Each structure stands twice: as structure tokens, then as C-alpha cells.
mmCIF file of C-alpha atoms in Angstrom:
data_model
loop_
_atom_site.group_PDB
_atom_site.id
_atom_site.type_symbol
_atom_site.label_atom_id
_atom_site.label_comp_id
_atom_site.label_asym_id
_atom_site.label_seq_id
_atom_site.Cartn_x
_atom_site.Cartn_y
_atom_site.Cartn_z
ATOM 1 C CA THR I 283 0.000 0.000 0.000
ATOM 2 C CA GLU I 284 1.051 3.555 -0.642
ATOM 3 C CA PRO I 285 1.844 5.838 2.287
ATOM 4 C CA GLU I 286 -0.868 8.344 3.114
ATOM 5 C CA VAL I 287 -0.105 11.804 1.837
ATOM 6 C CA PRO I 288 -2.292 14.758 2.751
ATOM 7 C CA VAL I 289 -4.328 15.763 -0.282
ATOM 8 C CA ARG I 290 -3.552 19.452 0.019
ATOM 9 C CA VAL I 291 0.188 19.374 0.709
ATOM 10 C CA GLY I 292 0.784 21.665 -2.268
ATOM 11 C CA PHE I 293 -1.919 24.058 -1.087
ATOM 12 C CA THR I 294 -0.415 24.223 2.397
ATOM 13 C CA ALA I 295 2.993 24.896 0.876
ATOM 14 C CA VAL I 296 1.555 27.777 -1.171
ATOM 15 C CA LEU I 297 -0.046 29.275 1.941
ATOM 16 C CA ASP I 298 3.286 29.016 3.758
ATOM 17 C CA THR I 299 5.025 30.677 0.805
ATOM 18 C CA ILE I 300 2.552 33.554 0.912
ATOM 19 C CA ASP I 301 3.084 33.952 4.656
ATOM 20 C CA ASN I 302 6.847 33.954 4.174
ATOM 21 C CA ARG I 303 6.632 36.558 1.391
ATOM 22 C CA VAL I 304 4.419 38.804 3.533
ATOM 23 C CA ALA I 305 6.917 38.468 6.402
ATOM 24 C CA GLN I 306 9.721 39.347 3.968
ATOM 25 C CA LEU I 307 7.792 42.399 2.748
ATOM 26 C CA TYR I 308 7.181 43.481 6.342
ATOM 27 C CA ALA I 309 10.891 43.158 7.134
ATOM 28 C CA LEU I 310 11.937 45.111 4.026
ATOM 29 C CA VAL I 311 9.511 47.928 4.785
ATOM 30 C CA ASN I 312 10.508 48.062 8.429
ATOM 31 C CA GLU I 313 14.205 48.193 7.475
ATOM 32 C CA SER I 314 13.439 50.935 4.941
ATOM 33 C CA LEU I 315 11.593 52.987 7.540
ATOM 34 C CA VAL I 316 14.505 52.692 9.952
ATOM 35 C CA ALA I 317 17.032 53.516 7.233
ATOM 36 C CA ALA I 318 14.961 56.480 6.030
ATOM 37 C CA THR I 319 14.864 57.849 9.561
ATOM 38 C CA ASP I 320 18.587 57.318 10.015
ATOM 39 C CA SER I 321 19.433 58.917 6.690
ATOM 40 C CA PHE I 322 17.235 61.867 7.549
ATOM 41 C CA LEU I 323 18.726 62.408 11.003
ATOM 42 C CA SER I 324 22.319 61.954 9.909
ATOM 43 C CA ALA I 325 21.957 63.590 6.476
ATOM 44 C CA ASP I 326 23.433 60.398 5.001
ATOM 45 C CA ARG I 327 22.752 60.735 1.296
ATOM 46 C CA GLU I 328 24.227 57.326 0.469
ATOM 47 C CA GLU I 329 21.849 55.555 2.835
ATOM 48 C CA ALA I 330 18.981 57.662 1.482
ATOM 49 C CA ARG I 331 19.814 56.535 -2.059
ATOM 50 C CA PHE I 332 19.828 52.917 -0.873
ATOM 51 C CA VAL I 333 16.299 53.315 0.560
ATOM 52 C CA VAL I 334 15.102 54.892 -2.683
ATOM 53 C CA SER I 335 16.564 52.027 -4.729
ATOM 54 C CA ARG I 336 14.949 49.425 -2.452
ATOM 55 C CA ASP I 337 11.461 50.707 -3.291
ATOM 56 C CA ASP I 338 11.453 48.731 -6.558
ATOM 57 C CA VAL I 339 12.139 45.515 -4.616
ATOM 58 C CA ILE I 340 9.198 46.268 -2.322
ATOM 59 C CA ASP I 341 6.919 47.023 -5.279
ATOM 60 C CA ASP I 342 7.932 43.806 -7.058
ATOM 61 C CA LEU I 343 7.386 41.710 -3.935
ATOM 62 C CA LYS I 344 3.927 43.257 -3.453
ATOM 63 C CA ALA I 345 2.985 42.348 -7.026
ATOM 64 C CA GLU I 346 4.337 38.814 -6.570
ATOM 65 C CA ILE I 347 2.305 38.277 -3.394
ATOM 66 C CA GLU I 348 -0.876 39.619 -4.943
ATOM 67 C CA ALA I 349 -0.478 37.387 -8.003
ATOM 68 C CA LEU I 350 0.194 34.346 -5.827
ATOM 69 C CA VAL I 351 -2.875 35.042 -3.684
ATOM 70 C CA GLU I 352 -5.091 35.591 -6.748
ATOM 71 C CA ARG I 353 -3.899 32.371 -8.356
ATOM 72 C CA THR I 354 -4.447 30.477 -5.105
ATOM 73 C CA LEU I 355 -7.967 31.852 -4.691
ATOM 74 C CA LEU I 356 -8.855 30.835 -8.248
ATOM 75 C CA VAL I 357 -7.232 27.412 -8.359
ATOM 76 C CA GLU I 358 -7.720 26.132 -4.817
ATOM 77 C CA ALA I 359 -11.096 27.721 -3.920
ATOM 78 C CA PRO I 360 -10.176 27.937 -0.240
ATOM 79 C CA VAL I 361 -12.804 28.119 2.477
ATOM 80 C CA ALA I 362 -13.033 29.284 6.082
ATOM 81 C CA ARG I 363 -9.672 29.905 7.757
ATOM 82 C CA ASP I 364 -7.616 29.546 4.578
ATOM 83 C CA PHE I 365 -9.845 31.983 2.698
ATOM 84 C CA HIS I 366 -9.622 34.443 5.584
ATOM 85 C CA ARG I 367 -5.842 34.058 5.618
ATOM 86 C CA LEU I 368 -5.583 34.911 1.907
ATOM 87 C CA VAL I 369 -7.973 37.858 2.106
ATOM 88 C CA ASN I 370 -5.995 39.267 5.039
ATOM 89 C CA ALA I 371 -2.808 38.983 3.015
ATOM 90 C CA LEU I 372 -4.479 40.996 0.246
ATOM 91 C CA ARG I 373 -5.433 43.617 2.818
ATOM 92 C CA ILE I 374 -2.057 44.026 4.519
ATOM 93 C CA VAL I 375 0.204 43.940 1.459
ATOM 94 C CA PRO I 376 -0.912 47.295 -0.029
ATOM 95 C CA GLU I 377 -0.594 48.923 3.408
ATOM 96 C CA LEU I 378 2.953 47.669 3.726
ATOM 97 C CA GLU I 379 3.790 48.818 0.205
ATOM 98 C CA ARG I 380 2.438 52.304 0.955
ATOM 99 C CA SER I 381 4.601 52.459 4.067
ATOM 100 C CA GLY I 382 7.547 51.500 1.842
ATOM 101 C CA ASP I 383 6.605 54.361 -0.486
ATOM 102 C CA LEU I 384 6.618 56.720 2.482
ATOM 103 C CA ALA I 385 10.099 55.545 3.463
ATOM 104 C CA GLU I 386 11.246 56.101 -0.122
ATOM 105 C CA HIS I 387 9.702 59.582 -0.116
ATOM 106 C CA ILE I 388 11.391 60.494 3.186
ATOM 107 C CA ALA I 389 14.720 59.190 1.934
ATOM 108 C CA SER I 390 14.475 61.095 -1.337
ATOM 109 C CA ARG I 391 13.769 64.272 0.643
ATOM 110 C CA ALA I 392 16.610 63.502 3.044
ATOM 111 C CA ALA I 393 18.971 63.113 0.106
ATOM 112 C CA GLY I 394 18.413 66.644 -1.084
ATOM 113 C CA SER I 395 16.566 68.819 1.433
ATOM 114 C CA SER I 396 17.286 70.847 4.502
ATOM 115 C CA PHE I 397 16.242 69.758 7.988
ATOM 116 C CA SER I 398 13.366 72.229 8.244
ATOM 117 C CA ALA I 399 11.906 71.110 4.898
ATOM 118 C CA CYS I 400 11.663 67.519 6.177
ATOM 119 C CA LEU I 401 10.342 68.086 9.696
ATOM 120 C CA GLU I 402 6.666 67.373 8.904
ATOM 121 C CA ILE I 403 7.578 64.227 7.009
ATOM 122 C CA PHE I 404 9.764 63.073 9.873
ATOM 123 C CA VAL I 405 6.885 63.414 12.355
ATOM 124 C CA ALA I 406 4.660 61.304 10.084
ATOM 125 C CA LEU I 407 7.422 58.718 9.730
ATOM 126 C CA SER I 408 7.912 58.399 13.466
ATOM 127 C CA LEU I 409 4.170 57.778 13.934
ATOM 128 C CA ILE I 410 4.207 55.049 11.291
ATOM 129 C CA ARG I 411 7.319 53.446 12.772
ATOM 130 C CA LYS I 412 5.541 53.181 16.111
ATOM 131 C CA SER I 413 2.642 51.361 14.471
ATOM 132 C CA CYS I 414 5.027 48.916 12.746
ATOM 133 C CA ARG I 415 6.736 47.707 15.889
ATOM 134 C CA LEU I 416 4.708 44.496 16.068
ATOM 135 C CA PRO I 417 6.871 41.428 15.553
ATOM 136 C CA ALA I 418 6.259 40.136 12.044
ATOM 137 C CA ALA I 419 5.528 36.615 13.255
ATOM 138 C CA SER I 420 2.641 37.802 15.426
ATOM 139 C CA PHE I 421 0.562 38.724 12.410
ATOM 140 C CA ILE I 422 1.910 36.291 9.847
ATOM 141 C CA ARG I 423 1.569 32.838 11.395
ATOM 142 C CA PRO I 424 -1.973 31.459 11.318
ATOM 143 C CA GLU I 425 -1.091 28.618 13.690
ATOM 144 C CA THR I 426 -0.955 31.233 16.447
ATOM 145 C CA THR I 427 -4.602 32.014 15.562
ATOM 146 C CA ALA I 428 -3.493 35.599 15.029
ATOM 147 C CA VAL I 429 -4.655 37.607 12.054
ATOM 148 C CA TYR I 430 -2.857 40.197 10.030
ATOM 149 C CA ILE I 431 -2.992 43.433 11.995
ATOM 150 C CA LEU I 432 -3.482 46.720 10.185
ATOM 151 C CA PRO I 433 -2.469 49.926 11.971
ATOM 152 C CA ILE I 434 -5.502 51.990 12.928
ATOM 153 C CA SER I 435 -5.531 55.319 11.128
#
């Protein structure tokens, strides 16, 4: 007799891949926010340029996650918890990407502006950084029964 193999091993692997990509996106955005702040405070134009260049990586990863979720919704027709998990990924990914855009915007200003011209942007950045201090695993891993957490505006 053949060994028993769960029917949806491939589906579970895809869900894990999506979770890992969302965690990666979260980490990239968080690192960009920190780097944007640092480049602003230290007037480090090289670091600011690095943050600006990283925005394309964030945008590409967002598109990859969205395509993977769409394909999974269409092919696997998930229900209940798995459906909720995928919908939450679709909700959080654009929010993360927008935070990455903010980091890129701050860094581009830091690369060429004076301190006083960036003060308002810096205040907004510090508020967003505070809302992103949740550990990535706390909103990524469904086995903890946690859901993706969106900052309250």
C-alpha cells in the first residue's frame, strides 16, 4: 500500500510561501523605515539613495504576493480559515507597500533637502514606525490564531 499523503500538501505549501513573502515584505519595509529615519537624522545621502533604490524591490514583492494570492484563490477555492488568511494577506500587502513608499519619499527628501523642509515628514514617519513595531511573526503565522494586523488610522 502507498503511504498516506495529505491531499492538500501543495496548497499548504503555497499558503506558507505567501506567509513567508508577507513576512519578507514586512521586514523590508521596516528596514526601509529605519534607514529612512537614520538617513534623515544623519543627512546620510548614500543611505537615502539605498532606501530609494529598495522601493522597486518592495513594489515587485507586493505584485508577486498579490499574483500568488489571486492564483491560489482561483485554483484552490479555499474556504473558512484559509480563505480568511488569503484575504488578510491581500489587505495588509498594499498597506505595507504604501509604508515603503513613504520611506522612499522620506529618503528622497533627506537626500536633497534641509532639515526644516523635512520636519513634517519626519513626524509622520515616526508615527508610522511606532505602528510597525509588532513582531512580524505575530501577524503572519496562522497557527498562532493571530490575524494580520493593520495599523488603525
